[in-house]
mmCIF file of C-alpha atoms in Angstrom:
data_model
loop_
_atom_site.group_PDB
_atom_site.id
_atom_site.type_symbol
_atom_site.label_atom_id
_atom_site.label_comp_id
_atom_site.label_asym_id
_atom_site.label_seq_id
_atom_site.Cartn_x
_atom_site.Cartn_y
_atom_site.Cartn_z
ATOM 1 C CA UNK L 1 12.913 11.224 -5.128
ATOM 2 C CA UNK L 2 10.190 12.516 -2.828
ATOM 3 C CA UNK L 3 7.888 9.655 -3.848
ATOM 4 C CA UNK L 4 10.683 7.152 -3.213
ATOM 5 C CA UNK L 5 11.476 8.513 0.258
ATOM 6 C CA UNK L 6 7.827 8.741 1.291
ATOM 7 C CA UNK L 7 6.558 5.436 -0.085
ATOM 8 C CA UNK L 8 7.053 1.707 0.004
ATOM 9 C CA UNK L 9 7.232 0.176 -3.459
ATOM 10 C CA UNK L 10 7.746 -3.319 -4.874
ATOM 11 C CA UNK L 11 9.484 -1.930 -7.978
ATOM 12 C CA UNK L 12 10.165 1.410 -9.666
ATOM 13 C CA UNK L 13 9.779 2.335 -13.339
ATOM 14 C CA UNK L 14 11.697 5.451 -14.438
ATOM 15 C CA UNK L 15 11.786 7.400 -17.678
ATOM 16 C CA UNK L 16 15.152 8.939 -18.483
ATOM 17 C CA UNK L 17 13.694 12.169 -19.829
ATOM 18 C CA UNK L 18 12.021 13.772 -16.811
ATOM 19 C CA UNK L 19 11.933 17.444 -15.764
ATOM 20 C CA UNK L 20 14.254 18.810 -13.056
ATOM 21 C CA UNK L 21 16.195 15.557 -12.509
ATOM 22 C CA UNK L 22 16.523 12.934 -15.250
ATOM 23 C CA UNK L 23 15.817 9.261 -14.614
ATOM 24 C CA UNK L 24 19.488 8.280 -14.520
ATOM 25 C CA UNK L 25 20.133 10.853 -11.780
ATOM 26 C CA UNK L 26 17.158 9.534 -9.786
ATOM 27 C CA UNK L 27 18.447 5.984 -10.276
ATOM 28 C CA UNK L 28 21.946 6.930 -9.112
ATOM 29 C CA UNK L 29 20.559 8.716 -6.030
ATOM 30 C CA UNK L 30 18.452 5.694 -5.082
ATOM 31 C CA UNK L 31 21.440 3.365 -5.483
ATOM 32 C CA UNK L 32 23.713 5.706 -3.480
ATOM 33 C CA UNK L 33 21.312 5.145 -0.590
ATOM 34 C CA UNK L 34 22.031 1.415 -1.020
ATOM 35 C CA UNK L 35 18.426 0.601 -1.803
ATOM 36 C CA UNK L 36 17.972 -2.770 -3.460
ATOM 37 C CA UNK L 37 14.522 -2.029 -4.876
ATOM 38 C CA UNK L 38 14.263 -3.338 -8.455
ATOM 39 C CA UNK L 39 14.260 -0.512 -11.014
ATOM 40 C CA UNK L 40 13.308 -0.578 -14.690
ATOM 41 C CA UNK L 41 14.219 2.177 -17.114
ATOM 42 C CA UNK L 42 11.433 2.841 -19.628
ATOM 43 C CA UNK L 43 12.541 5.276 -22.288
ATOM 44 C CA UNK L 44 12.663 6.326 -25.915
ATOM 45 C CA UNK L 45 16.453 6.214 -25.702
ATOM 46 C CA UNK L 46 16.946 2.715 -27.064
ATOM 47 C CA UNK L 47 20.483 2.779 -28.455
ATOM 48 C CA UNK L 48 22.951 0.222 -27.078
ATOM 49 C CA UNK L 49 24.969 3.005 -25.392
ATOM 50 C CA UNK L 50 21.823 4.245 -23.612
ATOM 51 C CA UNK L 51 20.896 0.750 -22.444
ATOM 52 C CA UNK L 52 24.409 0.071 -21.162
ATOM 53 C CA UNK L 53 24.472 3.446 -19.351
ATOM 54 C CA UNK L 54 21.170 2.638 -17.628
ATOM 55 C CA UNK L 55 22.224 -0.842 -16.585
ATOM 56 C CA UNK L 56 25.629 0.331 -15.400
ATOM 57 C CA UNK L 57 23.963 3.085 -13.356
ATOM 58 C CA UNK L 58 22.110 0.367 -11.435
ATOM 59 C CA UNK L 59 18.926 -0.407 -13.381
ATOM 60 C CA UNK L 60 17.734 -4.005 -13.226
ATOM 61 C CA UNK L 61 15.938 -3.852 -16.560
ATOM 62 C CA UNK L 62 15.716 -1.485 -19.523
ATOM 63 C CA UNK L 63 12.749 -1.360 -21.893
ATOM 64 C CA UNK L 64 12.942 0.994 -24.899
ATOM 65 C CA UNK L 65 9.840 2.586 -26.435
ATOM 66 C CA UNK L 66 7.794 1.542 -28.298
ATOM 67 C CA UNK L 67 7.014 -1.623 -26.376
ATOM 68 C CA UNK L 68 4.260 -4.164 -26.005
ATOM 69 C CA UNK L 69 1.983 -3.572 -23.014
ATOM 70 C CA UNK L 70 1.998 -7.308 -22.298
ATOM 71 C CA UNK L 71 5.804 -7.371 -22.213
ATOM 72 C CA UNK L 72 5.895 -4.293 -19.945
ATOM 73 C CA UNK L 73 3.434 -5.841 -17.474
ATOM 74 C CA UNK L 74 5.314 -9.168 -17.495
ATOM 75 C CA UNK L 75 8.631 -7.412 -16.806
ATOM 76 C CA UNK L 76 7.181 -5.336 -13.947
ATOM 77 C CA UNK L 77 5.673 -8.474 -12.404
ATOM 78 C CA UNK L 78 9.055 -10.214 -12.657
ATOM 79 C CA UNK L 79 10.771 -7.283 -10.927
ATOM 80 C CA UNK L 80 8.155 -7.207 -8.160
ATOM 81 C CA UNK L 81 8.475 -10.975 -7.570
ATOM 82 C CA UNK L 82 12.207 -10.585 -7.267
ATOM 83 C CA UNK L 83 11.885 -7.776 -4.725
ATOM 84 C CA UNK L 84 10.861 -10.121 -1.881
ATOM 85 C CA UNK L 85 14.360 -11.552 -1.673
ATOM 86 C CA UNK L 86 16.293 -8.856 -3.494
ATOM 87 C CA UNK L 87 17.808 -7.226 -0.426
ATOM 88 C CA UNK L 88 19.014 -10.601 0.761
ATOM 89 C CA UNK L 89 17.869 -12.972 3.434
ATOM 90 C CA UNK L 90 19.661 -11.080 6.232
ATOM 91 C CA UNK L 91 18.692 -7.484 6.957
ATOM 92 C CA UNK L 92 20.712 -5.485 9.432
ATOM 93 C CA UNK L 93 21.073 -2.119 11.101
ATOM 94 C CA UNK L 94 23.422 -1.314 13.944
ATOM 95 C CA UNK L 95 24.137 -4.489 15.901
ATOM 96 C CA UNK L 96 20.807 -6.124 14.928
ATOM 97 C CA UNK L 97 20.197 -8.689 12.216
ATOM 98 C CA UNK L 98 16.916 -10.104 10.934
ATOM 99 C CA UNK L 99 17.104 -13.535 9.319
ATOM 100 C CA UNK L 100 14.265 -13.396 6.789
ATOM 101 C CA UNK L 101 14.279 -17.158 6.284
ATOM 102 C CA UNK L 102 13.958 -18.073 9.965
ATOM 103 C CA UNK L 103 12.024 -15.023 11.299
ATOM 104 C CA UNK L 104 14.825 -14.586 13.817
ATOM 105 C CA UNK L 105 16.024 -11.283 15.230
ATOM 106 C CA UNK L 106 19.513 -11.317 16.739
ATOM 107 C CA UNK L 107 22.152 -9.114 18.293
ATOM 108 C CA UNK L 108 25.518 -10.490 19.314
ATOM 109 C CA UNK L 109 24.978 -13.932 20.858
ATOM 110 C CA UNK L 110 21.300 -13.298 21.691
ATOM 111 C CA UNK L 111 18.408 -14.096 19.389
ATOM 112 C CA UNK L 112 14.641 -14.280 19.462
ATOM 113 C CA UNK L 113 12.113 -15.704 17.052
ATOM 114 C CA UNK L 114 9.405 -13.299 15.844
ATOM 115 C CA UNK L 115 5.811 -14.160 15.109
ATOM 116 C CA UNK L 116 4.479 -13.325 11.633
ATOM 117 C CA UNK L 117 3.275 -9.765 12.359
ATOM 118 C CA UNK L 118 6.361 -8.881 14.423
ATOM 119 C CA UNK L 119 8.514 -10.136 11.557
ATOM 120 C CA UNK L 120 6.595 -8.132 8.939
ATOM 121 C CA UNK L 121 6.840 -5.011 11.092
ATOM 122 C CA UNK L 122 10.585 -5.419 11.674
ATOM 123 C CA UNK L 123 11.194 -6.234 8.012
ATOM 124 C CA UNK L 124 9.352 -3.061 6.959
ATOM 125 C CA UNK L 125 11.506 -0.930 9.258
ATOM 126 C CA UNK L 126 14.799 -2.646 8.358
ATOM 127 C CA UNK L 127 14.156 -2.372 4.624
ATOM 128 C CA UNK L 128 13.501 1.355 5.126
ATOM 129 C CA UNK L 129 15.528 2.597 8.103
ATOM 130 C CA UNK L 130 15.247 6.298 8.914
ATOM 131 C CA UNK L 131 11.855 6.514 7.151
ATOM 132 C CA UNK L 132 8.848 7.716 9.120
ATOM 133 C CA UNK L 133 5.845 5.413 8.751
ATOM 134 C CA UNK L 134 2.398 6.508 9.865
ATOM 135 C CA UNK L 135 0.274 4.071 11.862
ATOM 136 C CA UNK L 136 -2.083 3.919 8.875
ATOM 137 C CA UNK L 137 0.747 2.965 6.515
ATOM 138 C CA UNK L 138 1.963 0.257 8.902
ATOM 139 C CA UNK L 139 -1.597 -1.022 9.265
ATOM 140 C CA UNK L 140 -1.959 -1.217 5.491
ATOM 141 C CA UNK L 141 1.418 -2.924 4.880
ATOM 142 C CA UNK L 142 1.380 -5.413 7.773
ATOM 143 C CA UNK L 143 -2.310 -6.168 8.349
ATOM 144 C CA UNK L 144 -3.717 -5.205 4.929
ATOM 145 C CA UNK L 145 -6.389 -2.779 3.808
ATOM 146 C CA UNK L 146 -9.200 -5.243 4.454
ATOM 147 C CA UNK L 147 -8.204 -5.975 8.034
ATOM 148 C CA UNK L 148 -10.882 -5.567 10.660
ATOM 149 C CA UNK L 149 -8.265 -4.982 13.362
ATOM 150 C CA UNK L 150 -8.220 -1.597 15.051
ATOM 151 C CA UNK L 151 -5.321 0.841 14.960
ATOM 152 C CA UNK L 152 -4.388 -0.188 18.508
ATOM 153 C CA UNK L 153 -2.969 -3.434 17.082
ATOM 154 C CA UNK L 154 -0.168 -1.366 15.482
ATOM 155 C CA UNK L 155 0.688 0.259 18.821
ATOM 156 C CA UNK L 156 0.579 -3.132 20.561
ATOM 157 C CA UNK L 157 2.955 -4.783 18.085
ATOM 158 C CA UNK L 158 5.320 -1.796 18.109
ATOM 159 C CA UNK L 159 5.499 -2.404 21.888
ATOM 160 C CA UNK L 160 6.182 -6.125 21.404
ATOM 161 C CA UNK L 161 9.054 -5.425 18.987
ATOM 162 C CA UNK L 162 10.470 -2.660 21.204
ATOM 163 C CA UNK L 163 10.622 -5.099 24.142
ATOM 164 C CA UNK L 164 12.397 -7.696 22.030
ATOM 165 C CA UNK L 165 14.936 -5.128 20.827
ATOM 166 C CA UNK L 166 15.558 -4.104 24.435
ATOM 167 C CA UNK L 167 15.963 -7.743 25.493
ATOM 168 C CA UNK L 168 18.556 -8.183 22.724
ATOM 169 C CA UNK L 169 20.410 -5.077 23.955
ATOM 170 C CA UNK L 170 20.013 -3.619 20.480
ATOM 171 C CA UNK L 171 21.632 -0.348 19.571
ATOM 172 C CA UNK L 172 18.611 0.530 17.406
ATOM 173 C CA UNK L 173 15.091 1.454 18.418
ATOM 174 C CA UNK L 174 11.677 2.236 16.995
ATOM 175 C CA UNK L 175 11.015 5.839 17.961
ATOM 176 C CA UNK L 176 7.723 7.680 17.985
ATOM 177 C CA UNK L 177 7.696 10.799 15.817
ATOM 178 C CA UNK L 178 5.010 12.939 17.408
ATOM 179 C CA UNK L 179 2.107 13.530 15.043
ATOM 180 C CA UNK L 180 3.732 11.544 12.218
ATOM 181 C CA UNK L 181 4.315 7.895 13.140
ATOM 182 C CA UNK L 182 7.330 5.689 13.808
ATOM 183 C CA UNK L 183 10.936 5.511 12.659
ATOM 184 C CA UNK L 184 13.728 2.952 13.122
ATOM 185 C CA UNK L 185 17.028 4.598 14.085
ATOM 186 C CA UNK L 186 20.290 3.865 15.807
ATOM 187 C CA UNK L 187 20.565 4.948 19.445
ATOM 188 C CA UNK L 188 22.523 8.158 19.760
ATOM 189 C CA UNK L 189 24.210 7.373 23.097
#
């Protein structure tokens, strides 16, 4: 669960038989948080009852051991491809909605179109509200590891998105968490 809360993943592969908390419990906890991340159960428990239990608990796929490495890789790739649109084309928090097809951020009757980097930044936060992202993590996810841009580009784009949220009279905001990074939360007033 700690890895899930502190990371950004395209898909998750869980074994049922894990120490402390079994894979089905982890799966149920992730789904309780309404996360739409694709999850595959990978386990030695291959009976029909086990497969049904995993799928009914919220797994998107179930692969019993032993398995072909090629099949495993193909299934993980299929889950990851599906993740781009899995959470739907409209993301929302508070009174704000992000239309993922039109790169449009709206609140009430007001809307504004986002450029590519603003969109990627807002999508990251809306897919993971209440998560703290370091500037380095944002840099990696939005600009990529090979980017030659400096860290100040993250701060600049956070400012751009904050201004657009304010213009929309949004009841959410990107807050600075001193020494840690940024978090998207609802206003508490």
